[in-house]
Coordinates of C-alpha atoms in Angstrom, one line a residue:
Chain A
X1 CA 99.3 180.9 104.4
X2 CA 97.3 183.3 106.5
X3 CA 95.3 181.5 109.2
X4 CA 92.1 183.2 110.4
X5 CA 93.1 185.1 113.5
X6 CA 89.5 185.6 114.5
X7 CA 89.1 181.9 115.0
X8 CA 86.9 181.2 118.0
X9 CA 86.8 178.1 120.2
X10 CA 83.8 178.6 122.4
X11 CA 81.1 177.8 119.8
X12 CA 82.4 174.2 119.8
X13 CA 80.8 173.8 123.3
X14 CA 77.4 174.1 121.5
X15 CA 78.1 170.7 119.9
X16 CA 77.3 169.1 123.3
X17 CA 73.6 170.1 123.0
X18 CA 72.6 167.3 120.6
X19 CA 74.2 164.7 122.9
X20 CA 72.2 165.9 125.9
X21 CA 69.0 166.2 123.9
X22 CA 69.1 162.7 122.4
X23 CA 71.3 160.4 124.6
X24 CA 69.1 160.9 127.7
X25 CA 66.0 158.8 126.8
X26 CA 64.1 159.7 129.9
X27 CA 63.7 163.2 128.5
X28 CA 61.5 161.9 125.6
X29 CA 60.4 158.4 126.5
X30 CA 56.6 158.9 126.4
X31 CA 53.6 158.6 124.1
X32 CA 52.2 162.1 124.8
X33 CA 52.0 164.6 123.3
X34 CA 51.3 163.1 119.9
X35 CA 51.8 164.8 116.6
X36 CA 49.6 163.6 113.7
X37 CA 49.2 160.3 115.4
X38 CA 53.0 159.9 116.0
X39 CA 54.0 159.4 119.7
X40 CA 56.4 161.9 121.3
X41 CA 59.2 159.4 121.5
X42 CA 59.4 159.2 117.7
X43 CA 58.6 162.7 116.5
X44 CA 60.9 164.3 119.1
X45 CA 63.9 162.4 117.8
X46 CA 63.0 163.0 114.2
X47 CA 62.8 166.7 115.0
X48 CA 66.3 166.5 116.4
X49 CA 67.8 165.3 113.1
X50 CA 67.0 168.8 111.9
X51 CA 67.8 170.7 115.1
X52 CA 71.1 168.8 115.4
X53 CA 72.0 169.9 111.9
X54 CA 71.1 173.5 112.8
X55 CA 73.4 173.4 115.8
X56 CA 76.3 172.2 113.7
X57 CA 75.4 174.8 111.1
X58 CA 75.5 177.6 113.6
X59 CA 78.9 176.4 114.9
X60 CA 80.2 176.5 111.4
X61 CA 78.7 180.0 110.8
X62 CA 80.3 181.2 114.0
X63 CA 83.6 180.1 112.5
X64 CA 84.7 177.7 115.2
Chain B
X1 CA 56.9 133.3 90.3
X2 CA 59.1 135.9 88.6
X3 CA 57.7 139.4 88.6
X4 CA 58.4 140.4 85.1
X5 CA 57.4 144.0 85.3
X6 CA 59.4 144.7 88.5
X7 CA 62.4 142.8 87.2
X8 CA 62.4 144.7 83.9
X9 CA 62.5 148.1 85.7
X10 CA 65.1 146.7 88.0
X11 CA 67.3 145.6 85.1
X12 CA 67.0 148.9 83.3
X13 CA 68.3 150.9 86.3
X14 CA 71.1 148.4 86.9
X15 CA 72.2 148.8 83.3
X16 CA 72.1 152.6 83.7
X17 CA 74.3 152.4 86.8
X18 CA 76.7 150.0 85.2
X19 CA 77.2 152.4 82.3
X20 CA 77.7 155.3 84.7
X21 CA 80.3 153.2 86.6
X22 CA 82.5 152.8 83.6
X23 CA 82.0 156.4 82.3
X24 CA 83.1 157.6 85.7
X25 CA 86.7 156.6 84.8
X26 CA 86.8 159.7 82.5
X27 CA 85.1 162.1 85.0
X28 CA 87.6 164.8 86.0
X29 CA 90.2 162.7 84.4
X30 CA 93.2 161.7 86.5
X31 CA 96.0 159.1 86.2
X32 CA 94.2 156.0 87.6
X33 CA 97.5 154.2 87.9
X34 CA 98.1 156.3 91.0
X35 CA 96.5 155.2 94.3
X36 CA 95.7 158.8 95.2
X37 CA 93.6 159.0 92.0
X38 CA 92.1 155.5 92.0
X39 CA 91.5 155.2 95.7
X40 CA 90.7 158.9 96.6
X41 CA 89.7 160.3 93.2
X42 CA 92.5 162.8 93.5
X43 CA 91.0 164.4 96.6
X44 CA 89.1 166.9 94.6
X45 CA 85.4 166.5 95.6
X46 CA 83.6 169.7 96.6
X47 CA 80.7 170.1 99.0
X48 CA 78.0 168.7 96.8
X49 CA 79.8 165.6 95.5
X50 CA 81.1 164.8 99.0
X51 CA 77.5 165.1 100.4
X52 CA 76.2 162.6 97.8
X53 CA 79.2 160.3 98.2
X54 CA 79.3 160.3 102.0
X55 CA 75.5 160.0 102.2
X56 CA 75.6 157.2 99.7
X57 CA 78.4 155.6 101.6
X58 CA 77.2 155.8 105.2
X59 CA 73.5 155.1 104.7
X60 CA 73.7 151.5 103.5
X61 CA 71.7 148.3 103.3
X62 CA 71.8 148.5 107.1
X63 CA 69.6 151.6 106.9
X64 CA 67.2 150.3 104.3
X65 CA 66.8 146.7 105.4
X66 CA 68.3 146.0 108.8
X67 CA 67.0 149.0 110.8
X68 CA 63.3 148.7 109.6
X69 CA 63.7 145.0 110.3
X70 CA 64.9 145.7 113.8
X71 CA 61.9 148.1 114.3
X72 CA 59.6 145.3 113.1
X73 CA 61.1 142.8 115.5
X74 CA 62.1 144.7 118.6
X75 CA 60.2 148.0 118.4
X76 CA 61.5 151.3 120.0
X77 CA 65.0 149.9 120.5
X78 CA 65.5 149.8 116.8
X79 CA 65.0 153.6 116.7
X80 CA 68.4 154.1 118.3
X81 CA 69.7 154.5 114.7
X82 CA 68.2 158.0 114.8
X83 CA 70.1 159.4 117.8
X84 CA 73.1 157.5 116.5
X85 CA 73.1 159.4 113.3
X86 CA 72.4 162.7 115.1
X87 CA 75.3 162.6 117.5
X88 CA 77.7 161.2 114.9
X89 CA 77.9 164.6 113.2
X90 CA 79.1 166.8 116.0
X91 CA 81.9 164.2 116.4
X92 CA 82.6 164.5 112.7
X93 CA 82.8 168.3 113.1
X94 CA 85.3 168.0 115.9
X95 CA 87.5 165.3 114.5
X96 CA 87.4 165.0 110.8
X97 CA 88.7 168.4 109.8
X98 CA 91.8 167.7 111.9
X99 CA 92.2 164.3 110.2
X100 CA 91.7 165.9 106.8
X101 CA 94.4 168.5 107.4
X102 CA 97.0 166.2 108.7
X103 CA 96.3 163.7 105.9
X104 CA 96.6 166.3 103.2
X105 CA 99.8 167.7 104.7
X106 CA 101.5 164.2 104.8
X107 CA 99.7 162.5 101.9
X108 CA 98.0 159.8 104.1
X109 CA 95.5 157.6 102.3
X110 CA 94.4 155.6 105.3
X111 CA 93.9 156.0 109.1
X112 CA 96.7 153.5 109.5
X113 CA 99.1 155.8 107.6
X114 CA 98.4 158.5 110.1
X115 CA 98.8 156.2 113.2
X116 CA 102.2 155.0 111.9
X117 CA 103.5 158.6 111.6
X118 CA 101.9 159.9 114.8
X119 CA 103.1 157.1 117.1
X120 CA 106.1 155.9 115.2
X121 CA 104.8 152.3 115.4
X122 CA 104.4 150.1 112.4
X123 CA 102.9 147.4 114.7
X124 CA 100.1 149.8 115.9
X125 CA 99.6 150.8 112.3
X126 CA 99.3 147.1 111.3
X127 CA 96.7 146.6 114.1
X128 CA 94.6 149.5 112.8
X129 CA 94.8 148.2 109.2
X130 CA 94.0 144.7 110.2
X131 CA 91.0 145.8 112.3
X132 CA 89.7 148.0 109.5
X133 CA 89.8 145.2 106.9
X134 CA 88.3 142.7 109.4
X135 CA 85.4 145.0 110.3
X136 CA 84.8 145.9 106.7
X137 CA 84.4 142.4 105.3
X138 CA 81.1 141.5 107.1
X139 CA 79.8 145.1 106.3
X140 CA 80.3 144.4 102.6
X141 CA 78.5 141.0 103.0
X142 CA 75.6 142.9 104.6
X143 CA 75.3 145.1 101.5
X144 CA 75.1 141.9 99.4
X145 CA 72.4 140.7 101.7
X146 CA 70.4 143.9 101.1
X147 CA 70.6 143.1 97.4
X148 CA 69.6 139.4 98.1
X149 CA 66.3 140.3 99.9
X150 CA 65.3 142.6 97.1
X151 CA 66.0 140.0 94.4
X152 CA 64.2 137.4 96.4
X153 CA 61.1 139.5 96.4
X154 CA 61.1 139.5 92.6
X155 CA 61.2 135.7 92.5
X156 CA 64.6 135.6 90.8
X157 CA 67.1 132.8 91.6
X158 CA 69.2 134.5 94.3
X159 CA 72.6 133.0 93.8
X160 CA 72.8 133.6 90.0
X161 CA 71.6 137.2 90.4
X162 CA 74.0 138.0 93.2
X163 CA 77.0 136.7 91.2
X164 CA 75.9 139.0 88.3
X165 CA 75.6 142.0 90.7
X166 CA 79.0 141.1 92.1
X167 CA 80.6 141.0 88.7
X168 CA 79.2 144.4 87.7
X169 CA 80.3 146.0 90.9
X170 CA 83.8 144.4 90.7
X171 CA 84.3 145.5 87.1
X172 CA 83.6 149.1 87.4
X173 CA 85.3 149.5 90.8
X174 CA 88.4 148.0 89.2
X175 CA 88.4 150.3 86.2
X176 CA 87.1 153.6 87.8
X177 CA 88.0 153.5 91.5
X178 CA 86.3 155.9 93.8
X179 CA 84.9 157.9 90.9
X180 CA 82.4 155.1 90.2
X181 CA 80.6 155.1 93.5
X182 CA 80.8 158.9 93.7
X183 CA 79.0 159.2 90.4
X184 CA 76.5 156.4 91.1
X185 CA 75.8 157.9 94.5
X186 CA 74.0 160.8 92.7
X187 CA 71.6 158.4 91.1
X188 CA 71.3 156.2 94.2
X189 CA 70.3 159.2 96.4
X190 CA 67.8 160.6 93.9
X191 CA 66.2 157.1 93.7
X192 CA 66.2 156.5 97.5
X193 CA 64.7 159.9 98.2
X194 CA 62.0 159.3 95.6
X195 CA 61.1 155.9 97.1
X196 CA 61.2 157.4 100.6
X197 CA 58.9 160.3 99.8
X198 CA 56.5 158.0 98.0
X199 CA 56.5 155.5 100.8
X200 CA 56.0 158.1 103.5
X201 CA 53.0 159.6 101.7
X202 CA 51.3 156.6 100.1
X203 CA 51.7 153.9 102.7
X204 CA 50.3 155.9 105.7
X205 CA 47.3 156.9 103.5
X206 CA 46.7 153.2 102.6
X207 CA 46.9 152.3 106.3
X208 CA 44.6 155.1 107.4
X209 CA 47.2 157.5 108.9
X210 CA 50.1 157.4 111.4
X211 CA 47.6 156.9 114.2
X212 CA 46.7 153.5 112.9
X213 CA 50.3 152.6 112.3
X214 CA 51.4 153.3 115.8
X215 CA 48.2 151.7 117.2
X216 CA 49.2 148.5 115.4
X217 CA 52.7 148.7 117.0
X218 CA 51.1 149.2 120.3
X219 CA 48.8 146.2 119.8
X220 CA 52.0 144.2 119.1
X221 CA 53.5 145.7 122.3
X222 CA 50.6 144.6 124.4
X223 CA 50.4 141.0 123.0
X224 CA 54.2 140.7 123.4
X225 CA 53.8 141.5 127.1
X226 CA 51.0 138.9 127.3
X227 CA 53.2 136.3 125.6
X228 CA 56.4 137.2 127.3
X229 CA 58.3 138.3 124.1
X230 CA 60.4 141.4 123.8
X231 CA 58.7 143.8 121.4
X232 CA 58.1 147.2 123.0
X233 CA 57.0 150.5 121.5
X234 CA 58.7 152.5 124.2
X235 CA 61.8 152.0 126.4
X236 CA 59.9 150.4 129.3
X237 CA 62.8 149.7 131.7
X238 CA 65.9 151.7 132.9
X239 CA 68.0 148.9 131.3
X240 CA 66.4 149.4 128.0
X241 CA 67.1 153.2 128.2
X242 CA 70.8 152.7 129.0
X243 CA 71.1 150.1 126.2
X244 CA 69.4 152.6 123.8
X245 CA 71.8 155.4 124.7
X246 CA 74.9 153.3 124.6
X247 CA 73.9 151.7 121.2
X248 CA 73.5 155.2 119.8
X249 CA 76.7 156.6 121.3
X250 CA 78.8 153.5 120.5
X251 CA 77.6 153.3 116.9
X252 CA 78.3 157.1 116.5
X253 CA 81.8 156.7 117.8
X254 CA 82.4 153.7 115.5
X255 CA 80.9 155.2 112.3
X256 CA 83.8 157.4 111.2
X257 CA 86.4 154.9 112.3
X258 CA 85.3 152.7 109.5
X259 CA 87.7 152.8 106.5
X260 CA 85.0 153.7 104.0
X261 CA 83.9 156.8 106.0
X262 CA 87.6 157.9 106.2
X263 CA 88.0 157.4 102.5
X264 CA 84.9 159.6 101.8
X265 CA 86.3 162.3 104.0
X266 CA 89.8 162.2 102.5
X267 CA 88.5 162.5 98.9
X268 CA 87.0 165.9 99.7
X269 CA 88.8 169.0 98.5
X270 CA 89.0 171.0 101.6
X271 CA 88.6 171.2 105.4
X272 CA 85.6 173.5 104.8
X273 CA 83.9 170.8 102.7
X274 CA 84.2 168.4 105.6
X275 CA 82.8 170.9 108.1
X276 CA 79.9 171.9 105.8
X277 CA 79.0 168.3 105.3
X278 CA 78.9 167.7 109.1
X279 CA 76.0 170.2 109.0
X280 CA 74.4 169.0 105.8
X281 CA 74.6 165.2 106.1
X282 CA 71.9 165.0 108.9
X283 CA 69.3 165.4 106.1
X284 CA 70.0 161.7 105.5
X285 CA 69.4 161.0 109.2
X286 CA 65.9 162.3 108.8
X287 CA 65.5 160.0 105.9
X288 CA 66.8 157.1 108.0
X289 CA 64.3 157.9 110.7
X290 CA 61.4 157.9 108.3
X291 CA 62.7 154.7 106.7
X292 CA 62.9 153.1 110.2
X293 CA 59.2 153.7 110.5
X294 CA 58.6 151.4 107.5
X295 CA 59.1 148.6 110.1
X296 CA 56.0 149.7 111.9
X297 CA 54.1 150.2 108.7
X298 CA 55.0 146.6 107.8
X299 CA 53.4 145.6 111.2
X300 CA 50.3 147.6 110.4
X301 CA 50.0 146.0 107.0
X302 CA 49.7 142.6 108.6
X303 CA 49.3 139.6 106.3
X304 CA 49.7 142.0 103.3
X305 CA 53.4 141.9 104.2
X306 CA 53.8 138.6 106.0
X307 CA 52.5 136.7 102.9
X308 CA 55.1 138.1 100.6
X309 CA 58.1 135.9 99.4
X310 CA 60.8 138.2 100.9
X311 CA 59.2 138.0 104.3
X312 CA 58.6 134.3 104.0
X313 CA 62.3 133.8 103.4
X314 CA 64.0 136.5 105.4
X315 CA 61.4 137.3 108.1
X316 CA 61.8 140.8 109.5
X317 CA 64.8 141.6 107.2
X318 CA 62.4 141.0 104.3
X319 CA 59.9 143.5 105.7
X320 CA 60.8 146.5 103.5
X321 CA 60.8 144.7 100.1
X322 CA 57.6 143.0 101.1
X323 CA 56.0 146.3 102.1
X324 CA 57.0 147.8 98.8
X325 CA 55.3 145.0 96.9
X326 CA 52.2 145.3 99.0
X327 CA 51.9 149.1 98.7
X328 CA 53.0 149.8 95.2
X329 CA 52.3 148.7 91.6
X330 CA 54.9 146.3 90.2
X331 CA 56.8 148.9 88.2
X332 CA 57.3 151.1 91.2
X333 CA 58.2 148.2 93.4
X334 CA 60.9 147.3 90.9
X335 CA 62.2 150.8 91.1
X336 CA 62.3 150.6 94.9
X337 CA 64.2 147.3 94.7
X338 CA 66.7 148.8 92.3
X339 CA 67.0 151.8 94.7
X340 CA 67.8 149.5 97.6
X341 CA 70.2 147.4 95.6
X342 CA 72.1 150.3 94.0
X343 CA 72.0 151.8 97.5
X344 CA 73.9 148.7 98.6
X345 CA 76.4 148.8 95.7
X346 CA 77.7 152.3 96.4
X347 CA 78.9 151.5 100.0
X348 CA 80.1 148.1 98.9
X349 CA 82.3 149.7 96.3
X350 CA 83.7 152.3 98.7
X351 CA 84.2 149.7 101.4
X352 CA 86.2 147.4 99.1
X353 CA 88.3 150.4 97.9
X354 CA 89.0 151.4 101.5
X355 CA 90.0 147.9 102.5
X356 CA 92.2 147.7 99.4
X357 CA 93.9 151.0 100.3
X358 CA 94.6 149.6 103.8
X359 CA 96.0 146.4 102.6
X360 CA 98.2 147.9 99.9
X361 CA 99.6 150.8 102.0
X362 CA 99.9 149.3 105.4
X363 CA 100.5 145.6 104.8
X364 CA 101.8 145.0 101.3
X365 CA 104.0 148.1 101.0
X366 CA 105.0 148.1 104.6
X367 CA 105.9 144.4 105.0
X368 CA 106.4 142.9 101.5
X369 CA 107.5 145.5 99.0
X370 CA 108.7 148.7 100.7
X371 CA 110.2 150.0 97.4
X372 CA 107.2 149.2 95.2
X373 CA 106.4 151.8 92.5
X374 CA 103.3 154.0 92.5
X375 CA 102.0 152.0 89.6
X376 CA 102.5 148.7 91.4
X377 CA 100.8 150.1 94.5
X378 CA 97.7 151.1 92.5
X379 CA 97.6 147.7 90.7
X380 CA 97.7 145.8 93.9
X381 CA 94.9 147.9 95.4
X382 CA 92.7 147.1 92.4
X383 CA 93.3 143.4 92.7
X384 CA 92.7 143.4 96.4
X385 CA 89.4 145.3 96.0
X386 CA 88.4 142.3 93.8
X387 CA 89.5 139.8 96.4
X388 CA 87.7 141.6 99.2
X389 CA 84.4 141.6 97.3
X390 CA 84.8 138.0 96.3
X391 CA 85.3 137.1 100.0
X392 CA 82.1 139.0 100.8
X393 CA 80.3 137.1 98.0
X394 CA 81.4 133.7 99.3
X395 CA 80.4 134.8 102.8
X396 CA 76.9 135.7 101.7
X397 CA 76.5 132.5 99.7
X398 CA 77.8 130.2 102.5
X399 CA 76.8 131.8 105.8
X400 CA 73.1 131.8 106.9
X401 CA 71.4 135.2 106.6
X402 CA 70.8 135.9 110.3
X403 CA 74.5 135.5 111.0
X404 CA 75.4 138.1 108.5
X405 CA 73.8 140.9 110.5
X406 CA 75.4 139.5 113.6
X407 CA 78.9 139.6 112.0
X408 CA 78.2 143.2 111.1
X409 CA 77.5 143.8 114.8
X410 CA 80.9 142.3 115.6
X411 CA 82.4 144.6 113.0
X412 CA 81.2 147.6 115.1
X413 CA 82.7 146.1 118.2
X414 CA 86.0 145.6 116.5
X415 CA 86.4 148.9 114.7
X416 CA 85.7 150.9 117.8
X417 CA 88.9 149.5 119.3
X418 CA 90.9 151.7 117.0
X419 CA 89.5 154.8 118.6
X420 CA 92.4 155.6 121.0
X421 CA 95.1 155.8 118.3
X422 CA 92.9 157.3 115.6
X423 CA 90.5 159.7 117.3
X424 CA 92.5 160.5 120.5
X425 CA 95.6 160.5 118.3
X426 CA 94.1 163.5 116.5
X427 CA 94.4 165.5 119.7
X428 CA 97.3 164.0 121.6
X429 CA 100.3 161.7 121.3
X430 CA 100.4 161.1 125.0
X431 CA 99.3 157.5 124.8
X432 CA 102.2 155.0 124.6
X433 CA 102.1 152.8 121.5
X434 CA 102.4 149.5 123.4
X435 CA 99.6 150.6 125.9
X436 CA 97.3 151.1 122.9
X437 CA 98.2 147.8 121.4
X438 CA 97.4 146.0 124.7
X439 CA 94.2 148.1 125.1
X440 CA 93.2 147.1 121.6
X441 CA 93.8 143.4 122.3
X442 CA 91.8 143.6 125.6
X443 CA 88.9 145.3 123.9
X444 CA 88.9 142.9 120.9
X445 CA 88.9 139.8 123.2
X446 CA 86.4 141.1 125.7
X447 CA 84.0 142.4 123.0
X448 CA 84.2 139.2 120.9
X449 CA 83.7 137.1 124.0
X450 CA 80.6 139.1 125.0
X451 CA 79.1 138.7 121.5
X452 CA 79.8 134.9 121.6
X453 CA 78.3 134.7 125.2
X454 CA 75.2 136.3 123.8
X455 CA 75.1 133.7 121.0
X456 CA 75.3 136.6 118.6
X457 CA 71.6 137.2 119.3
X458 CA 72.0 140.7 120.6
X459 CA 74.5 143.5 120.7
X460 CA 73.5 144.4 124.2
X461 CA 75.2 142.6 127.1
X462 CA 73.8 142.5 130.6
X463 CA 76.1 142.6 133.7
X464 CA 74.7 141.8 137.1
X465 CA 76.2 143.6 140.0
X466 CA 74.4 142.2 143.1
X467 CA 70.8 143.3 142.5
X468 CA 71.6 145.9 139.9
X469 CA 71.5 144.9 136.3
X470 CA 73.3 147.0 133.8
X471 CA 72.6 146.5 130.1
X472 CA 74.7 148.3 127.5
X473 CA 76.1 148.0 124.0
X474 CA 79.0 145.5 123.8
X475 CA 81.2 148.0 121.9
X476 CA 80.9 150.6 124.7
X477 CA 82.0 148.1 127.4
X478 CA 84.9 146.9 125.4
X479 CA 86.0 150.4 124.4
X480 CA 85.9 151.4 128.1
X481 CA 88.2 148.4 128.9
X482 CA 90.5 149.4 126.0
X483 CA 90.7 153.1 127.3
X484 CA 91.3 152.0 130.9
X485 CA 94.2 149.7 129.8
X486 CA 95.6 152.5 127.6
X487 CA 95.4 155.0 130.4
X488 CA 97.0 152.8 133.1
X489 CA 99.6 151.1 131.0
X490 CA 101.0 154.3 129.4
X491 CA 102.7 155.6 132.6
X492 CA 103.8 152.0 133.3
X493 CA 105.6 151.7 130.0
X494 CA 107.1 155.1 130.5
X495 CA 108.3 154.1 134.0
X496 CA 109.8 150.9 132.6
X497 CA 111.7 153.1 130.0
X498 CA 110.1 151.4 127.0
X499 CA 110.8 154.0 124.2
X500 CA 107.9 155.9 122.8
X501 CA 107.7 156.2 119.0
X502 CA 108.7 159.4 117.2
X503 CA 105.8 161.7 116.3
X504 CA 106.4 163.0 112.7
X505 CA 103.5 165.5 112.8
X506 CA 103.4 169.1 114.1
X507 CA 100.5 170.6 116.1
X508 CA 100.0 173.1 113.2
X509 CA 99.5 170.2 110.7
X510 CA 96.1 169.6 112.3
X511 CA 94.8 173.1 111.7
X512 CA 95.9 173.9 108.2
X513 CA 93.3 174.9 105.7
X514 CA 95.1 172.9 103.0
X515 CA 96.2 173.9 99.6
X516 CA 94.6 177.3 99.3
X517 CA 95.7 177.4 95.7
X518 CA 92.9 174.8 94.7
X519 CA 90.4 176.6 92.5
X520 CA 87.1 177.4 94.2
X521 CA 84.5 175.6 92.2
X522 CA 80.9 176.9 91.8
X523 CA 78.5 174.3 93.2
X524 CA 76.9 173.3 89.9
X525 CA 80.2 173.1 88.0
X526 CA 81.1 170.2 90.3
X527 CA 78.4 168.1 88.8
X528 CA 79.6 168.7 85.2

């Protein structure tokens, strides 16, 4: 079987981004700014469910 | 009082799902007397089916009942489930394709099969299998509990209804194997998404917007401070922040060590399917986050929720069914209860299959009948899947409800102790088999001890070092102890000349794309 010779490793480093963004609560532990009445703490993390998926999607697309 | 309308809708959907469960046996027909077919559905699921199956499998009654209940009771801390299911997927992307490749190459059906081959140790494999079964049992019981709270809200006798649900589940899992939950997962997910979208639109409108919902949570926060209780709508102390982060990280590390998650991964048809799903599954995490907010909506609804039967009997764990009854007409509430209950049946089925695979492959065949035929192997797995579910049923009927969620907490502490051989083992065989066994034992004992010392009331343990207080998830402490023991004892065992096991895998086994000859299926054809 032919393995893909262009396989890249570096995009895997991008996978660390969701960890930094969501596992350091002091980054987002506040009420303000609110979005449609939802405190920052809550909508920021909800937003990261989508951003986290995007990061993984980009890594896949970069063929890591 | 029995709610006839809700119950009728509930029963209609249960019948639909039961029929599907039996029909599934004929779906992409395979020889169900082989464990590979019964327990992994022939490893043929493409991206779409795997997405539904894993989504249906990982997002369980814990998501629909326990997480909103935790938000209702404890506030912001309960939201850790969101970062948990965000960081789980980068880990999946790194680890699971390697696991898929080596399992395909060597025909592994369980993580324990892999550990046995990788470290040449049947004892270590037994430890992994035992832990997997042990951690799965209370998780299945939690699924039954999810069904119980929904049934209670309809005013139906709980025991009788649970036994019926159990019999249905047991019968179609026995005949159809993994095909049944995979097919039902499609229905489950459509139902859950429908309920979620309706809830997230209708309930905030009824309550006057998200501003009012969070204002109610903040009022509860202020009165909790005044009364000295623990509800907070933000992480108000450094301890709470560390606890939050470790709960998220520890749960994420544990998630794909659970046998039912592994089974979902191994039933997929290629490495690419696994990778694509690591990017697509977080859509469920968004749903989980929105469902978590139902806990706050239940707070805002006030006596509208607290006066309902499910809340009366199950307190915060009855918050979601109670909220559904308060917010929706009976027929839609019945639909929502069916969604929650079917949502619990799918993971319960996969969990019992995964536990049965472990028992059959790594205990029965390994220790009792090394020469058993393929047919016998599959028969034993079917019977064990019944025994496992029956055990969970007894558990739910005999053990008080609050303890069930606590046992599930212990399940997470236990399963994470298999991380060194399973996850680290995917990258290196450096660890000595006996070092890992001792590390496992240390982690199991320390983790269980901390949970007992907490009276099972919390999964966060506080350690005082002089004036500094550290609060973190029990699973993380015990995993650290396990890793330190493994790290220190490996060179010790080497120095003592204790032989390492033979590694039967090659580095290239972890990278292979798998059988390229498999036909590439168009997405929609998968569903046919």
